[in-house]
Amino acid sequence: MRKITLIGIFAMTLPLIASVPAQAQEYPWCARYDWTTSNCGFVSFQQCLATIQGIGGRCEQNPRYVPPQQRRRPQR
């Protein structure tokens, strides 16, 4: 019985030990629904347009988005 309890405790704590902290990510396009509500989770302008279609709003570029830096290959 003690062995089963120890295995159970280990199985419950393993996800806590192995978890990776969440990180916020900015995307290049925002859907603005009104002056207080927006969603900046769109990869493309077309994706944003498809979301606001039928509910209204507008798509605009995210001012907080910073594109990832491309690695430069060393010149030989």
mmCIF file with all atom_site columns, C-alpha atoms in Angstrom:
data_model
loop_
_atom_site.group_PDB
_atom_site.id
_atom_site.type_symbol
_atom_site.label_atom_id
_atom_site.label_alt_id
_atom_site.label_comp_id
_atom_site.label_asym_id
_atom_site.label_entity_id
_atom_site.label_seq_id
_atom_site.pdbx_PDB_ins_code
_atom_site.Cartn_x
_atom_site.Cartn_y
_atom_site.Cartn_z
_atom_site.occupancy
_atom_site.B_iso_or_equiv
_atom_site.pdbx_formal_charge
_atom_site.auth_seq_id
_atom_site.auth_comp_id
_atom_site.auth_asym_id
_atom_site.auth_atom_id
_atom_site.pdbx_PDB_model_num
ATOM 1  C CA . MET A 1 1  ? 0.000   0.000  0.000   1.00 0.00 ? 1  MET A CA 1
ATOM 2  C CA . ARG A 1 2  ? 2.852   2.358  0.817   1.00 0.00 ? 2  ARG A CA 1
ATOM 3  C CA . LYS A 1 3  ? 4.373   1.742  -2.619  1.00 0.00 ? 3  LYS A CA 1
ATOM 4  C CA . ILE A 1 4  ? 1.127   2.689  -4.390  1.00 0.00 ? 4  ILE A CA 1
ATOM 5  C CA . THR A 1 5  ? 0.868   5.884  -2.332  1.00 0.00 ? 5  THR A CA 1
ATOM 6  C CA . LEU A 1 6  ? 4.433   6.894  -3.180  1.00 0.00 ? 6  LEU A CA 1
ATOM 7  C CA . ILE A 1 7  ? 3.857   6.226  -6.884  1.00 0.00 ? 7  ILE A CA 1
ATOM 8  C CA . GLY A 1 8  ? 0.664   8.304  -6.751  1.00 0.00 ? 8  GLY A CA 1
ATOM 9  C CA . ILE A 1 9  ? 2.422   11.231 -5.074  1.00 0.00 ? 9  ILE A CA 1
ATOM 10 C CA . PHE A 1 10 ? 5.248   11.064 -7.604  1.00 0.00 ? 10 PHE A CA 1
ATOM 11 C CA . ALA A 1 11 ? 2.788   10.944 -10.521 1.00 0.00 ? 11 ALA A CA 1
ATOM 12 C CA . MET A 1 12 ? 0.962   14.022 -9.194  1.00 0.00 ? 12 MET A CA 1
ATOM 13 C CA . THR A 1 13 ? 4.110   16.095 -8.671  1.00 0.00 ? 13 THR A CA 1
ATOM 14 C CA . LEU A 1 14 ? 5.853   15.185 -11.939 1.00 0.00 ? 14 LEU A CA 1
ATOM 15 C CA . PRO A 1 15 ? 3.807   17.625 -14.113 1.00 0.00 ? 15 PRO A CA 1
ATOM 16 C CA . LEU A 1 16 ? 4.642   20.452 -11.695 1.00 0.00 ? 16 LEU A CA 1
ATOM 17 C CA . ILE A 1 17 ? 8.349   19.769 -11.928 1.00 0.00 ? 17 ILE A CA 1
ATOM 18 C CA . ALA A 1 18 ? 8.441   19.301 -15.711 1.00 0.00 ? 18 ALA A CA 1
ATOM 19 C CA . SER A 1 19 ? 6.188   22.226 -16.644 1.00 0.00 ? 19 SER A CA 1
ATOM 20 C CA . VAL A 1 20 ? 7.502   25.176 -18.622 1.00 0.00 ? 20 VAL A CA 1
ATOM 21 C CA . PRO A 1 21 ? 6.297   28.655 -17.619 1.00 0.00 ? 21 PRO A CA 1
ATOM 22 C CA . ALA A 1 22 ? 3.898   30.301 -20.049 1.00 0.00 ? 22 ALA A CA 1
ATOM 23 C CA . GLN A 1 23 ? 5.127   33.235 -22.095 1.00 0.00 ? 23 GLN A CA 1
ATOM 24 C CA . ALA A 1 24 ? 3.019   35.924 -23.707 1.00 0.00 ? 24 ALA A CA 1
ATOM 25 C CA . GLN A 1 25 ? 3.472   36.284 -27.431 1.00 0.00 ? 25 GLN A CA 1
ATOM 26 C CA . GLU A 1 26 ? 2.628   39.277 -29.564 1.00 0.00 ? 26 GLU A CA 1
ATOM 27 C CA . TYR A 1 27 ? 1.296   38.812 -33.082 1.00 0.00 ? 27 TYR A CA 1
ATOM 28 C CA . PRO A 1 28 ? 1.465   41.313 -35.970 1.00 0.00 ? 28 PRO A CA 1
ATOM 29 C CA . TRP A 1 29 ? -2.293  42.009 -36.402 1.00 0.00 ? 29 TRP A CA 1
ATOM 30 C CA . CYS A 1 30 ? -5.017  43.222 -34.035 1.00 0.00 ? 30 CYS A CA 1
ATOM 31 C CA . ALA A 1 31 ? -8.790  43.181 -34.389 1.00 0.00 ? 31 ALA A CA 1
ATOM 32 C CA . ARG A 1 32 ? -10.286 46.274 -32.755 1.00 0.00 ? 32 ARG A CA 1
ATOM 33 C CA . TYR A 1 33 ? -13.965 45.805 -31.980 1.00 0.00 ? 33 TYR A CA 1
ATOM 34 C CA . ASP A 1 34 ? -14.609 49.116 -30.200 1.00 0.00 ? 34 ASP A CA 1
ATOM 35 C CA . TRP A 1 35 ? -12.578 51.709 -28.315 1.00 0.00 ? 35 TRP A CA 1
ATOM 36 C CA . THR A 1 36 ? -11.873 49.368 -25.364 1.00 0.00 ? 36 THR A CA 1
ATOM 37 C CA . THR A 1 37 ? -11.899 45.875 -26.861 1.00 0.00 ? 37 THR A CA 1
ATOM 38 C CA . SER A 1 38 ? -9.224  44.387 -29.072 1.00 0.00 ? 38 SER A CA 1
ATOM 39 C CA . ASN A 1 39 ? -7.557  41.065 -29.821 1.00 0.00 ? 39 ASN A CA 1
ATOM 40 C CA . CYS A 1 40 ? -3.929  41.090 -30.977 1.00 0.00 ? 40 CYS A CA 1
ATOM 41 C CA . GLY A 1 41 ? -3.626  37.389 -31.706 1.00 0.00 ? 41 GLY A CA 1
ATOM 42 C CA . PHE A 1 42 ? -3.573  37.257 -35.496 1.00 0.00 ? 42 PHE A CA 1
ATOM 43 C CA . VAL A 1 43 ? -0.725  36.088 -37.693 1.00 0.00 ? 43 VAL A CA 1
ATOM 44 C CA . SER A 1 44 ? -2.088  37.555 -40.924 1.00 0.00 ? 44 SER A CA 1
ATOM 45 C CA . PHE A 1 45 ? -4.346  40.374 -42.067 1.00 0.00 ? 45 PHE A CA 1
ATOM 46 C CA . GLN A 1 46 ? -6.641  37.818 -43.734 1.00 0.00 ? 46 GLN A CA 1
ATOM 47 C CA . GLN A 1 47 ? -7.028  35.910 -40.473 1.00 0.00 ? 47 GLN A CA 1
ATOM 48 C CA . CYS A 1 48 ? -8.015  39.124 -38.715 1.00 0.00 ? 48 CYS A CA 1
ATOM 49 C CA . LEU A 1 49 ? -10.528 40.008 -41.445 1.00 0.00 ? 49 LEU A CA 1
ATOM 50 C CA . ALA A 1 50 ? -12.132 36.571 -41.241 1.00 0.00 ? 50 ALA A CA 1
ATOM 51 C CA . THR A 1 51 ? -12.599 37.045 -37.500 1.00 0.00 ? 51 THR A CA 1
ATOM 52 C CA . ILE A 1 52 ? -14.294 40.437 -37.645 1.00 0.00 ? 52 ILE A CA 1
ATOM 53 C CA . GLN A 1 53 ? -16.492 39.499 -40.604 1.00 0.00 ? 53 GLN A CA 1
ATOM 54 C CA . GLY A 1 54 ? -20.112 39.638 -39.475 1.00 0.00 ? 54 GLY A CA 1
ATOM 55 C CA . ILE A 1 55 ? -19.423 41.130 -36.036 1.00 0.00 ? 55 ILE A CA 1
ATOM 56 C CA . GLY A 1 56 ? -17.807 44.375 -37.082 1.00 0.00 ? 56 GLY A CA 1
ATOM 57 C CA . GLY A 1 57 ? -14.562 46.011 -36.163 1.00 0.00 ? 57 GLY A CA 1
ATOM 58 C CA . ARG A 1 58 ? -11.375 46.791 -37.979 1.00 0.00 ? 58 ARG A CA 1
ATOM 59 C CA . CYS A 1 59 ? -7.943  45.240 -38.407 1.00 0.00 ? 59 CYS A CA 1
ATOM 60 C CA . GLU A 1 60 ? -4.791  47.175 -37.637 1.00 0.00 ? 60 GLU A CA 1
ATOM 61 C CA . GLN A 1 61 ? -1.129  46.434 -37.188 1.00 0.00 ? 61 GLN A CA 1
ATOM 62 C CA . ASN A 1 62 ? -0.025  45.663 -33.652 1.00 0.00 ? 62 ASN A CA 1
ATOM 63 C CA . PRO A 1 63 ? 2.232   48.500 -32.425 1.00 0.00 ? 63 PRO A CA 1
ATOM 64 C CA . ARG A 1 64 ? 3.811   46.202 -29.788 1.00 0.00 ? 64 ARG A CA 1
ATOM 65 C CA . TYR A 1 65 ? 4.834   43.492 -32.268 1.00 0.00 ? 65 TYR A CA 1
ATOM 66 C CA . VAL A 1 66 ? 8.566   43.032 -32.753 1.00 0.00 ? 66 VAL A CA 1
ATOM 67 C CA . PRO A 1 67 ? 9.449   40.578 -35.534 1.00 0.00 ? 67 PRO A CA 1
ATOM 68 C CA . PRO A 1 68 ? 11.931  37.847 -34.626 1.00 0.00 ? 68 PRO A CA 1
ATOM 69 C CA . GLN A 1 69 ? 15.502  38.604 -35.573 1.00 0.00 ? 69 GLN A CA 1
ATOM 70 C CA . GLN A 1 70 ? 16.852  36.504 -38.398 1.00 0.00 ? 70 GLN A CA 1
ATOM 71 C CA . ARG A 1 71 ? 20.154  34.836 -37.821 1.00 0.00 ? 71 ARG A CA 1
ATOM 72 C CA . ARG A 1 72 ? 22.884  35.974 -40.150 1.00 0.00 ? 72 ARG A CA 1
ATOM 73 C CA . ARG A 1 73 ? 25.127  33.421 -41.697 1.00 0.00 ? 73 ARG A CA 1
ATOM 74 C CA . PRO A 1 74 ? 28.798  34.155 -41.197 1.00 0.00 ? 74 PRO A CA 1
ATOM 75 C CA . GLN A 1 75 ? 30.556  35.261 -44.349 1.00 0.00 ? 75 GLN A CA 1
ATOM 76 C CA . ARG A 1 76 ? 33.393  33.065 -45.502 1.00 0.00 ? 76 ARG A CA 1
#
